[in-house]
Coordinates of C-alpha atoms in Angstrom, one line a residue:
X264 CA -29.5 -8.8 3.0
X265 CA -28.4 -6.7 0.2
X266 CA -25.3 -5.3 -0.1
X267 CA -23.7 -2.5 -2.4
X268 CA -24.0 1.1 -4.0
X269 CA -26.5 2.9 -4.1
X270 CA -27.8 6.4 -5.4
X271 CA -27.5 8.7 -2.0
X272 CA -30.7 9.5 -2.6
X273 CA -32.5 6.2 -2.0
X274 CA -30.5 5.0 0.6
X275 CA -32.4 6.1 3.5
X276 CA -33.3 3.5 6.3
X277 CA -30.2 0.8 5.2
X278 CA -26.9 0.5 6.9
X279 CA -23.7 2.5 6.1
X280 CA -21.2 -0.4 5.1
X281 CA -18.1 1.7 6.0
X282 CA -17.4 5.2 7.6
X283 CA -17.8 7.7 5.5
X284 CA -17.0 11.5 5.5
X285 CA -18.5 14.3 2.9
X286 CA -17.2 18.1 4.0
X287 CA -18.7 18.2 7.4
X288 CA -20.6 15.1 7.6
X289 CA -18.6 12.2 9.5
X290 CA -20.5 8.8 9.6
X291 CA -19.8 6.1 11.9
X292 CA -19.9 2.2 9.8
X293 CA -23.2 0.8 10.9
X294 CA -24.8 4.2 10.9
X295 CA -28.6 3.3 9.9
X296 CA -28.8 6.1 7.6
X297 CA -31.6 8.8 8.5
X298 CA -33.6 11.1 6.4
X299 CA -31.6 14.3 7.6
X300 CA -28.3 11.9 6.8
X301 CA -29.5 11.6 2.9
X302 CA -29.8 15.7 2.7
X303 CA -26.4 16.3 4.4
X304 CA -24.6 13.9 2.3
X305 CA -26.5 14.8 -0.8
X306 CA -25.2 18.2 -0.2
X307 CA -22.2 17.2 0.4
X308 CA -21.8 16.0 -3.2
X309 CA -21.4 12.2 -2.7
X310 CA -23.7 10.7 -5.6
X311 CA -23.6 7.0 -4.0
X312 CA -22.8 5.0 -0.5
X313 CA -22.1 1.3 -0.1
X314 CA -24.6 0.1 2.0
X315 CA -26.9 -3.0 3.4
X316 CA -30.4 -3.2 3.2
X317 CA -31.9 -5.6 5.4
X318 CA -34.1 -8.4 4.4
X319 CA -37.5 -8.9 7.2
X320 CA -35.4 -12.0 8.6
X321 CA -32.0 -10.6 8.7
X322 CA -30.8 -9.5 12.3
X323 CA -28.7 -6.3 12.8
X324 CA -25.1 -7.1 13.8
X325 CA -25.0 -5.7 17.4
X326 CA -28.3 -7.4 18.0
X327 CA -27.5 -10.4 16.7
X328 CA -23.9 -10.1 18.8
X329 CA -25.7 -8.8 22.0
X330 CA -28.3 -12.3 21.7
X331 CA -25.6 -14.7 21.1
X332 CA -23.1 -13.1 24.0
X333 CA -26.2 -13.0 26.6
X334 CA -26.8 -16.5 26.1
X335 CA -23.2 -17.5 26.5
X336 CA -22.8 -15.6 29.6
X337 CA -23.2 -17.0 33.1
X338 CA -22.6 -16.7 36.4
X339 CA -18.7 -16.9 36.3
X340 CA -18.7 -15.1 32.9
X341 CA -19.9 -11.8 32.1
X342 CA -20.6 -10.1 28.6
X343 CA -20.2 -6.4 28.0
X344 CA -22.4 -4.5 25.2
X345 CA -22.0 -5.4 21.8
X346 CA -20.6 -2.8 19.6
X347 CA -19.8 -2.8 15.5
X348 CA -20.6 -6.2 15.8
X349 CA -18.3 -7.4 18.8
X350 CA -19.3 -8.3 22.3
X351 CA -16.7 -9.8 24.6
X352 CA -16.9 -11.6 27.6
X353 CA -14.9 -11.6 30.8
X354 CA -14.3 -13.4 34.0
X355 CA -16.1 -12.7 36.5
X356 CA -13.5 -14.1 39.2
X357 CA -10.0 -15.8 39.0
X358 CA -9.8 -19.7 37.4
X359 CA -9.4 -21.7 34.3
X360 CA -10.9 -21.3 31.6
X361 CA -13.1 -24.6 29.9
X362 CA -14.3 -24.2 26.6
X363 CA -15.7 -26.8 25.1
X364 CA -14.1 -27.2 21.1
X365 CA -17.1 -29.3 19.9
X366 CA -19.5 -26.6 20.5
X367 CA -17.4 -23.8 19.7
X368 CA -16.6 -25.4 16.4
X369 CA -20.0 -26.4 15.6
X370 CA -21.1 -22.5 16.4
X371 CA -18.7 -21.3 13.9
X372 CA -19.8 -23.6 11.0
X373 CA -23.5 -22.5 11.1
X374 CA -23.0 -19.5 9.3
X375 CA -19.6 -17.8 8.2
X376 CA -20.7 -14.7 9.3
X377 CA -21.4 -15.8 12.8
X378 CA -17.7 -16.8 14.4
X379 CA -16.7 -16.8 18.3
X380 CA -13.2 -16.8 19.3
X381 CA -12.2 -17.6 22.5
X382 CA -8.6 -18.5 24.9
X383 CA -7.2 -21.8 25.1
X384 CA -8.4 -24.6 27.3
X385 CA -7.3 -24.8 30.7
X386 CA -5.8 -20.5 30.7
X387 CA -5.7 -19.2 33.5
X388 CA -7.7 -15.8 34.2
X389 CA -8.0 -13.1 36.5
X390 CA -11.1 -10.8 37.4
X391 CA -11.9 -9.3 34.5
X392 CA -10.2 -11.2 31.4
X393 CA -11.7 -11.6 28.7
X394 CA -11.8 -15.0 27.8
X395 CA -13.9 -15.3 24.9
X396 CA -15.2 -12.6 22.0
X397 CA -18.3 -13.0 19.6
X398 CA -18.1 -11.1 16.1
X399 CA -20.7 -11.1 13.4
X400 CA -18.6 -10.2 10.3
X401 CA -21.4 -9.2 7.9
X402 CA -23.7 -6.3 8.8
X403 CA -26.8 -8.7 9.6
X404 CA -27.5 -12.1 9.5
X405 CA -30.2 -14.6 8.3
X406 CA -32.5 -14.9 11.8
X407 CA -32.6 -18.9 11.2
X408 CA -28.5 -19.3 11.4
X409 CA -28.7 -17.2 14.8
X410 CA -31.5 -19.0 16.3
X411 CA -29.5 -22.5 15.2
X412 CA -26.7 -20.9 17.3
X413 CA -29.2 -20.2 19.6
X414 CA -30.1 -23.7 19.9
X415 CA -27.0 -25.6 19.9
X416 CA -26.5 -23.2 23.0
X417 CA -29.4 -24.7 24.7
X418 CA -28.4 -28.2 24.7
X419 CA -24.6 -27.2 25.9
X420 CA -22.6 -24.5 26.8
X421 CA -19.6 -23.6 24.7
X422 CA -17.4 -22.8 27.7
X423 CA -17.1 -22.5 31.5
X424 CA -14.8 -21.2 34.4
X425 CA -13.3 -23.4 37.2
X426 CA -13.2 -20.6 39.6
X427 CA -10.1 -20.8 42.0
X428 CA -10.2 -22.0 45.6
X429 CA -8.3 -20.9 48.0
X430 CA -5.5 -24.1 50.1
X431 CA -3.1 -23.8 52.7
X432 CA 0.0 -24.9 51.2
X433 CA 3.4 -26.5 52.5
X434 CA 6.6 -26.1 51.2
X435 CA 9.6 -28.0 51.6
X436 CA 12.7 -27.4 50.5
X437 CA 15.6 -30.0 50.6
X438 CA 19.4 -29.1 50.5
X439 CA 22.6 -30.0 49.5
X440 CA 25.9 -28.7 50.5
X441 CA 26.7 -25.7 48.6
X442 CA 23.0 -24.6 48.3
X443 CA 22.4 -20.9 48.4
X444 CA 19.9 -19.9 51.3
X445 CA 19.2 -16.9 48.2
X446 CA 17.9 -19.7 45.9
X447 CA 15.8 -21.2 48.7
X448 CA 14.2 -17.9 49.8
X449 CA 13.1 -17.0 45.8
X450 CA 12.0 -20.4 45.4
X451 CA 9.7 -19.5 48.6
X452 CA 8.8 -15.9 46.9
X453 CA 8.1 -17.1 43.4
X454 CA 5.7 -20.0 44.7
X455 CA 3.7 -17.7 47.1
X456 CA 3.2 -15.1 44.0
X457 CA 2.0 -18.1 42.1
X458 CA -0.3 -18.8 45.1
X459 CA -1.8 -15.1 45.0
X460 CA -4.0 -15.3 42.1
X461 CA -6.2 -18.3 43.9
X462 CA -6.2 -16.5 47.4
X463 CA -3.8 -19.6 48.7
X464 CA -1.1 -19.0 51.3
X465 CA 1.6 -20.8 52.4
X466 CA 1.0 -22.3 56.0
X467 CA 4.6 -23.5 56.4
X468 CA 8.1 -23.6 55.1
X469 CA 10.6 -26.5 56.1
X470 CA 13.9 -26.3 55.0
X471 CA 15.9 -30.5 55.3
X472 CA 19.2 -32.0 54.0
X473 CA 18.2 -33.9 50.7
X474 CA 18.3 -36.9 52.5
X475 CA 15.4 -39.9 52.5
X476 CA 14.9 -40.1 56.1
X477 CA 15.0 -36.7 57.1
X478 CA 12.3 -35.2 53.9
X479 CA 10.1 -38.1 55.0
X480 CA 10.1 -36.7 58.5
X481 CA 9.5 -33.0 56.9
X482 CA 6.6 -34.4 54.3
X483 CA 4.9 -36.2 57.5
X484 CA 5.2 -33.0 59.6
X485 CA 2.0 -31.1 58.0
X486 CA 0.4 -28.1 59.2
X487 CA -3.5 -28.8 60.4
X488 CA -5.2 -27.0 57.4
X489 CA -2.3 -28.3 55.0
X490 CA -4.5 -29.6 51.9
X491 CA -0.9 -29.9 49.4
X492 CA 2.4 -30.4 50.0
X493 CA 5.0 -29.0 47.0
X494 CA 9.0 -30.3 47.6
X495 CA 11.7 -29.0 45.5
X496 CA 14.3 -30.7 45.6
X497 CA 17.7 -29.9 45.6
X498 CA 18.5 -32.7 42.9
X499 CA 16.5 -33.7 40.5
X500 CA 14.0 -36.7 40.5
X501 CA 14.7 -38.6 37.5
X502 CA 13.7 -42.1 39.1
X503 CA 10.9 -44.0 41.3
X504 CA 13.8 -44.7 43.9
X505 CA 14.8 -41.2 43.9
X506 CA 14.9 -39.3 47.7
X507 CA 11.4 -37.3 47.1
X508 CA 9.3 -40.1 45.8
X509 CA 11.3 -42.2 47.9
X510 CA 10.4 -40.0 51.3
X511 CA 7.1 -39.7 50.5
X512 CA 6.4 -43.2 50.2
X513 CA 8.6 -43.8 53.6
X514 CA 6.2 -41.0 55.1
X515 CA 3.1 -43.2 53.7
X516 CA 2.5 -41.5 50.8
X517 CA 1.9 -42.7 47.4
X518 CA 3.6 -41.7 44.0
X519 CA 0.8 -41.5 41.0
X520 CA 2.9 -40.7 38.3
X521 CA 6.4 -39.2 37.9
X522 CA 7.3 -37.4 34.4
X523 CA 5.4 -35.2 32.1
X524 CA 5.6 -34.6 28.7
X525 CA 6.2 -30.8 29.1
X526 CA 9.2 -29.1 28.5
X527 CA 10.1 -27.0 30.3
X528 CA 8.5 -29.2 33.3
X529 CA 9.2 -32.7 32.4
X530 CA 10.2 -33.8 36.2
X531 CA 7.2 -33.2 38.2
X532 CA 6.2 -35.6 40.7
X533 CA 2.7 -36.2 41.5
X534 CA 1.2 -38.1 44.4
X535 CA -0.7 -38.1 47.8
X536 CA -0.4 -38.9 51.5
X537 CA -4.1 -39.6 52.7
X538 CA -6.0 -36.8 51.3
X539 CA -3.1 -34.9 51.3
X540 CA -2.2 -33.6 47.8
X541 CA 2.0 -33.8 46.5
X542 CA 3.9 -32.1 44.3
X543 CA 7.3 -32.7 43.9
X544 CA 8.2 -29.5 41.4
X545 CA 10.6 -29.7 38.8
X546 CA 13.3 -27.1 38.5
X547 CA 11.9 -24.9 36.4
X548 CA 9.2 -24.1 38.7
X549 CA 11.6 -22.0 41.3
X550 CA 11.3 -19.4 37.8
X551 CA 8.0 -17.3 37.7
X552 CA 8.1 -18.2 33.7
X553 CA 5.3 -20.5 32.3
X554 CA 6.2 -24.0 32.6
X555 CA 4.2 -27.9 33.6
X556 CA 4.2 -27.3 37.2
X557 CA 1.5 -24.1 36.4
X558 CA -0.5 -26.7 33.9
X559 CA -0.7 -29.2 37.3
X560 CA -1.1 -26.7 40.1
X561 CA -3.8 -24.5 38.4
X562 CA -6.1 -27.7 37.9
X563 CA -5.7 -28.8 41.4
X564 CA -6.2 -24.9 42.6
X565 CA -9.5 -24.8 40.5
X566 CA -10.7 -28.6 42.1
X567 CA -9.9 -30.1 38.9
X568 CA -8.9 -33.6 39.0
X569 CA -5.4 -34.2 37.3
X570 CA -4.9 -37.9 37.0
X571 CA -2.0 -40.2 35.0
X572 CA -4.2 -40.3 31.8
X573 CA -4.4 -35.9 31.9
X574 CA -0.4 -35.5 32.5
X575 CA 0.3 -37.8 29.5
X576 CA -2.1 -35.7 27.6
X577 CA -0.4 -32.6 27.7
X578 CA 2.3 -33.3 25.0
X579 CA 0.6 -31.4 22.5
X580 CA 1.3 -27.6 23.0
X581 CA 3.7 -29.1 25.5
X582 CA 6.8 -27.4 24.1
X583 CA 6.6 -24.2 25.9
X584 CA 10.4 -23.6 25.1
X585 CA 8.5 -22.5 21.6
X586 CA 6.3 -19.9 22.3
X587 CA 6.7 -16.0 22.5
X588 CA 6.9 -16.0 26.2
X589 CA 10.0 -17.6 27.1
X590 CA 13.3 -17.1 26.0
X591 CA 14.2 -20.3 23.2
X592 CA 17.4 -21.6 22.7
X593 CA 16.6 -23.4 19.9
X594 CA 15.4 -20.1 18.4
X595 CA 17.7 -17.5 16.3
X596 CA 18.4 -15.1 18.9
X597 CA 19.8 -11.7 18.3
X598 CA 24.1 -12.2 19.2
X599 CA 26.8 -9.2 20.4
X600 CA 27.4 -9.2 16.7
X601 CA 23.9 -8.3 16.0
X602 CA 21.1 -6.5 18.4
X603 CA 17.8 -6.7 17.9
X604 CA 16.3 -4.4 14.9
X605 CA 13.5 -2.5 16.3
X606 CA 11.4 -0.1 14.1
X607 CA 9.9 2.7 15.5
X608 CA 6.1 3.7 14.8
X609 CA 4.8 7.1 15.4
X610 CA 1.2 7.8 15.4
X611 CA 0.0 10.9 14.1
X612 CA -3.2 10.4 12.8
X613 CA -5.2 11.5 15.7
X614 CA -8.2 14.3 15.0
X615 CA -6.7 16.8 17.9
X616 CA -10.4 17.2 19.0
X617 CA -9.0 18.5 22.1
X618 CA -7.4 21.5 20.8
X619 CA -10.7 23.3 19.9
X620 CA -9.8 23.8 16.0
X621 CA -6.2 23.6 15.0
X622 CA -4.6 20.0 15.1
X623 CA -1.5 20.5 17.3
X624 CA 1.1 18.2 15.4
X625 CA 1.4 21.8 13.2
X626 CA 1.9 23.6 16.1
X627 CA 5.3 25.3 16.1
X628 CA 8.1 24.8 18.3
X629 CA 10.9 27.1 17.5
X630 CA 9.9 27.3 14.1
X631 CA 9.6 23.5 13.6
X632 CA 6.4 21.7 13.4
X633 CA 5.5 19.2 15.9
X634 CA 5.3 16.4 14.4
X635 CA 8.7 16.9 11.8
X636 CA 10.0 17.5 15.2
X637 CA 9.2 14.1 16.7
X638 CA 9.5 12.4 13.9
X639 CA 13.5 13.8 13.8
X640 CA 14.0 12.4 17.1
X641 CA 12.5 8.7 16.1
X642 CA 15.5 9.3 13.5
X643 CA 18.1 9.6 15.3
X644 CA 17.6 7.1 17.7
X645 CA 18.9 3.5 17.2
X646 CA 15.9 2.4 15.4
X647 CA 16.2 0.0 12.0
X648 CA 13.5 2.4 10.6
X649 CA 10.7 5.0 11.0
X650 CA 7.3 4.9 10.0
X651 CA 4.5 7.7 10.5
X652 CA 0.7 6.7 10.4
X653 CA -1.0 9.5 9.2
X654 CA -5.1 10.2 9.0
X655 CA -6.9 13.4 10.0
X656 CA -5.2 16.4 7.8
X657 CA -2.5 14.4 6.2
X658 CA -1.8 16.4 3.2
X659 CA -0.8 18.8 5.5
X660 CA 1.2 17.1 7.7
X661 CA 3.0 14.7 4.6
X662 CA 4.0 17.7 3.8
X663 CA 5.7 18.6 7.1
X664 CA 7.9 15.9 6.8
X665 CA 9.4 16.8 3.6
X666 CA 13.0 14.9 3.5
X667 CA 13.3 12.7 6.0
X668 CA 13.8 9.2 5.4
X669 CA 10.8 8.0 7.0
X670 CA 7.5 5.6 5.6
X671 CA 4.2 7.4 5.6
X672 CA 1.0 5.3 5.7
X673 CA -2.3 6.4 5.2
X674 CA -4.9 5.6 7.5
X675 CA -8.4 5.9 5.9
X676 CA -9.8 4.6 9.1
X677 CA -8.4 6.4 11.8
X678 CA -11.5 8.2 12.8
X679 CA -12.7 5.0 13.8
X680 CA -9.8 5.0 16.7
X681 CA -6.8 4.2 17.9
X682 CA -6.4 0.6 17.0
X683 CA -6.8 1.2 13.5
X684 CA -3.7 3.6 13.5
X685 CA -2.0 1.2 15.5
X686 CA -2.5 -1.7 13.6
X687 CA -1.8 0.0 10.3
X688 CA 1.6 0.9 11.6
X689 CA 2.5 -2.5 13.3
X690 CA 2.0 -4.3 10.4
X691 CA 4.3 -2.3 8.4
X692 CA 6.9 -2.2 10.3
X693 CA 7.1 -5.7 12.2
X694 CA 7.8 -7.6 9.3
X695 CA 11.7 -6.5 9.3
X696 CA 12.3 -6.1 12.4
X697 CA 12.3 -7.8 16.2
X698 CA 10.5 -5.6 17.7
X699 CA 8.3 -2.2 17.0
X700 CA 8.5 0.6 19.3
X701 CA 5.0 2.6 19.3
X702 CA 5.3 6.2 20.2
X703 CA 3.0 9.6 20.2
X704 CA 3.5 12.1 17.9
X705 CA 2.4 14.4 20.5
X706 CA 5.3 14.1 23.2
X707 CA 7.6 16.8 22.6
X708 CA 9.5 16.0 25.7
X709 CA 10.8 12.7 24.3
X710 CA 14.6 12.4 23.2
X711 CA 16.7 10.1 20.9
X712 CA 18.2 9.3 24.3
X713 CA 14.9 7.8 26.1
X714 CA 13.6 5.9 22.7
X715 CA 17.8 4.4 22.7
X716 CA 17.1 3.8 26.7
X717 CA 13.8 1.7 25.7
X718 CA 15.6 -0.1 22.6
X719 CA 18.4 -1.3 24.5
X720 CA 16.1 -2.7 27.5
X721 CA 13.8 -4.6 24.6
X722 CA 14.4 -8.3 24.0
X723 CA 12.4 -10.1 21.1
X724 CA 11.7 -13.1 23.7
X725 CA 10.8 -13.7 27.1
X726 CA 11.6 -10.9 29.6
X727 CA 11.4 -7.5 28.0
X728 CA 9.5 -8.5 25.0
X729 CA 7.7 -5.9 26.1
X730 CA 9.6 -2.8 27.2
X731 CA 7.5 0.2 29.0
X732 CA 9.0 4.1 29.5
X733 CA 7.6 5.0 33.3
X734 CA 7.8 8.8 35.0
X735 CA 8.2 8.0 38.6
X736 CA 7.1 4.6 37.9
X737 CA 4.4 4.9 36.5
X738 CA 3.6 3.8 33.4
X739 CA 2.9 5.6 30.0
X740 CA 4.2 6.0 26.1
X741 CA 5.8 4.6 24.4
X742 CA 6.3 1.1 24.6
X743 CA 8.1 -1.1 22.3
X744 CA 6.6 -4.8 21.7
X745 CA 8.1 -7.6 20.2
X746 CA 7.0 -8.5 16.4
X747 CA 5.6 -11.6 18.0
X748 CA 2.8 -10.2 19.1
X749 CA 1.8 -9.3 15.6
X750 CA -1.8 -11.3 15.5
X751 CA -2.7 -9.8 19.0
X752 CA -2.3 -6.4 17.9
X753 CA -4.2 -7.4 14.2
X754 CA -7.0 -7.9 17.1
X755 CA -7.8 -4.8 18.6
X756 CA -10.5 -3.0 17.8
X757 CA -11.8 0.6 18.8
X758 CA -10.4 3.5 20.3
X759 CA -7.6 1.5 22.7
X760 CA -3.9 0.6 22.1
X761 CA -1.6 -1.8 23.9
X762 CA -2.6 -2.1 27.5
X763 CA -4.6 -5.1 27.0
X764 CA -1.4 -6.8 25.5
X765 CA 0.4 -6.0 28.6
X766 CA -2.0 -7.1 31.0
X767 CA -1.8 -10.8 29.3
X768 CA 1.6 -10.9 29.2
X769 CA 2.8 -9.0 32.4
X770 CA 5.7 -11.5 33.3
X771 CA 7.2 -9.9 29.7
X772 CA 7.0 -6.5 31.2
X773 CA 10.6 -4.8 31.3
X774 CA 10.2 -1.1 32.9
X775 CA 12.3 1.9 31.9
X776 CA 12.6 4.7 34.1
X777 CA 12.6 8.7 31.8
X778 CA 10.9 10.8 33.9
X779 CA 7.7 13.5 32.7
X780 CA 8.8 12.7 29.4
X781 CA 6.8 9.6 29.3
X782 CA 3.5 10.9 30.6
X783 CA 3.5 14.7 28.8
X784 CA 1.7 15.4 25.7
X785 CA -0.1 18.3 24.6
X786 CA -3.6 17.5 24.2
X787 CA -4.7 20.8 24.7
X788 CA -4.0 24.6 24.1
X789 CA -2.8 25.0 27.9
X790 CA 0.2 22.3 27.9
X791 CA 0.9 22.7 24.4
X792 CA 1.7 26.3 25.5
X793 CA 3.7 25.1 28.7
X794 CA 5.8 23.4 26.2
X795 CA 6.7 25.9 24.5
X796 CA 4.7 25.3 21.1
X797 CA 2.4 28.0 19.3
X798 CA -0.6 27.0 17.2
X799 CA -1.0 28.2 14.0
X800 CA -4.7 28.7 13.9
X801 CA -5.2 29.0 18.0
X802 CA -9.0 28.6 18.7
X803 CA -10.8 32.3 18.8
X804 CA -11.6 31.8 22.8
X805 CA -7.7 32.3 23.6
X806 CA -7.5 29.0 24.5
X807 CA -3.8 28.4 23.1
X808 CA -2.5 31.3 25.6

């Protein structure tokens, strides 16, 4: 492959290395450039393009995609159409997910060009997930580095999916004096929402004293399709001759391993009584939150076999305090003396393609343009800063926001969607601040009061690291995220924003109730008009009335 300027002229029949736009003409990146492309840029005045010409054993990028993600689909996994060199790949039912490093590593260093990404070993999907993504950097690639791909492929998958399978569960509970019956029935709800995503149920809940005797009675006492048995105790086990491995042995069980290098999770109990599975669950685990009771309950949902030698293999990545999900005390966290900064973003780059002509962040409401107007309300909300992503028409709207104390970026990309704009803006403003709060330029509902409701809901860990506005519960724009999730927003691609984010992380989810204001924006003439706003140039069939 060849890649570089050329004269317009001679440029017919190679690839257009980036999206271009010449007057009228507007050219996707990967455009294989046709003779009726060469007039129209030619008259357009642009002497020269960057472009690839392909060698005879160079494969295209989507093709070359499209071959690698067929043959790393299977029955479990699915792959979607490649596109701009991408194809992902989702999960065709709810498990965990089993990639295999040594393949996925040797994939990756057959050709630099050629790279697949995928989730961490052992994650746990849902339906529809995707779990792994395949991205050919270059615009084409040699045919012999694909087909060694290819190969390595045939010999051994880089991945599989332990699909879920569905157990009737016990659950006892043991008590002291003083134990709240509240505790005991979330404990119930939290591990029967657990239980959902592999179609298991609960068959039973016993409720004992946190005596020997009396939870080796309860442990013995199983339900006919009972295939596991979790305990949480009311104390901790923190010894072999504590009550629940002491009770399940005195029921004629076994212990197979008490401790886990985990934290949070450490004191989980493991063991069996026949073919009867155990768990006796650590603390931690009456919490929905992430913690080694999921690592050890998802393998044995999935018919993965978790023995000694696995649970003292999980130290590494086993300091879940650490990560973005929890809350981490050994972390600086934001004190009364100072709240977490959040920056707002407002995206205004957007081409207006509904409006039929005129791009509606001009339009006028009482005198003042849209998007000054918006842009005035991210101001005077409690926000550590403001930054505008600009793209289609920005001269124009740069200079509506003459004055105000704002940072403008230029997005030279933003015709190639709504990540681009999003990631442009995220960038910018995460790197001072805990958190960024994303909003529409197009919301003209929105006040400094519902962007102060969303800041003040926001936490930069844990709970409400993510922080959605809702009308009548349900949700909309905007959404403020925490600056931790900086690389998974580097990763979009294409014309989406957050959702995805959201779906991964949905026990992060805080909700704010403001009403319409979260779902109205005026994407075309008829709402704009509703609102109150009048185009400048409406479009000649009346449509802004």
């Amino acid at each position: 492959m060849r890649f570089g300027p050329v004269e317009t002229a001679s440029a017919e029949g190679a690839i257009l290395a980036h999206a271009t736009r010449a007057g009228a003409v507007h050219l996707a990146k990967g455009t294989r450039l046709t003779a009726s492309d060469i007039t129209a840029l030619a008259e357009a005045g642009l002497p020269s393009l960057v472009v690839a010409q392909l060698d005879s054993g160079d494969v295209p990028e989507d093709e070359a995609a499209a071959d690698l993600a067929e043959r790393l689909a299977s029955a479990e996994i699915g792959a979607a159409p490649a596109a701009t060199g991408r194809a992902n790949l989702f999960a065709g039912e709810a498990g965990l997910f089993l990639p295999r490093r040594s393949v996925v590593d040797a994939i990756n260093r057959v050709h630099p060009g050629i790279t697949l990404a995928t989730l961490g070993e052992f994650a746990a999907v849902e339906a529809g997930r995707m779990v792994a993504t395949v991205k050919i950097i270059p615009l084409a690639v040699p045919r012999a580095a694909l087909d060694e791909v290819l190969s390595l492929l045939s010999a051994e998958p880089a991945f599989t999916l332990a699909p879920f399978r569905p157990r009737a569960i016990g659950l006892v509970q043991t008590i002291l004096d003083g134990t709240k019956a509240s505790v005991l029935d979330k404990t119930a709800r939290v591990l029967r929402k657990r239980l959902e995503r592999s179609g298991s149920r609960l068959v039973r809940e016993t409720r004992v004293r946190h005596a020997e005797r009396e939870l080796a009675a309860a442990i013995a006492a199983s339900h006919p399709e009972e295939k596991m048995t979790i305990v949480f105790g009311a104390s901790a086990v923190i010894d072999e001759g504590d009550v629940v491995p002491a009770a399940l042995r005195g029921a004629g069980g076994q212990v197979d391993h008490l401790g886990m290098p985990v934290d949070p999770g450490n004191l989980l109990l493991l063991g069996h009584l026949g073919e009867r599975i155990l768990l006796g669950a650590p603390g931690c685990a009456r919490s929905p939150r992430e913690n080694g009771f999921d690592w050890v309950l998802d393998r044995l949902l999935a018919d993965l076999t978790v023995t000694p030698r696995d649970i003292t293999g999980f130290g590494v990545g086993g300091l879940l305090m650490e990560i973005a999900s929890r809350p981490q005390p050994r972390d600086v966290l934001p004190t009364p003396d100072r709240k977490p900064a959040v920056a707002v973003v407002v995206l205004a780059a957007g081409r207006s393609s509904r409006m039929g002509g005129p791009n509606k962040l001009l339009a006028t409401f009482d005198g003042v343009p849209l998007l000054r107007r918006s842009v005035q309300t991210a101001l005077r909300a409690d926000a550590s800063a403001v930054h505008v992503v600009l793209g289609h028409q920005a001269a124009d709207l740069r200079a509506t926001l003459a004055g105000l104390d704002v940072a403008l970026h230029e997005n030279p990309q933003f015709a190639d969607g709504l990540s681009t704009s999003l990631k442009l803006g995220f960038e910018q403003a995460a790197g001072e601040a805990d958190g960024v709060l994303v909003m529409l330029a197009d919301q003209p509902l929105l006040t400094a009061e519902h962007l102060d409701a969303l800041i003040s809901a926001f936490r930069p860990l844990g709970e409400g690291a993510i922080v959605l506005a809702c009308d009548g519960g349900r949700r909309a724009n905007p959404v403020v995220l925490s600056s931790r999730f900086r690389p998974d927003v580097a990763s979009l691609e294409g014309d989406v924003g957050a959702r995805g984010i959201v779906q991964q992380h949905r026990d992060l989810v805080r909700e704010v109730e403001i009403g319409p204001a979260a779902s109205f924006d005026v994407d075309t003439p008829e709402l704009l008009s509703r609102a109150g706003g009048i185009l400048a140039n409406p479009p000649s069939d009346g449509g802004s009335a």
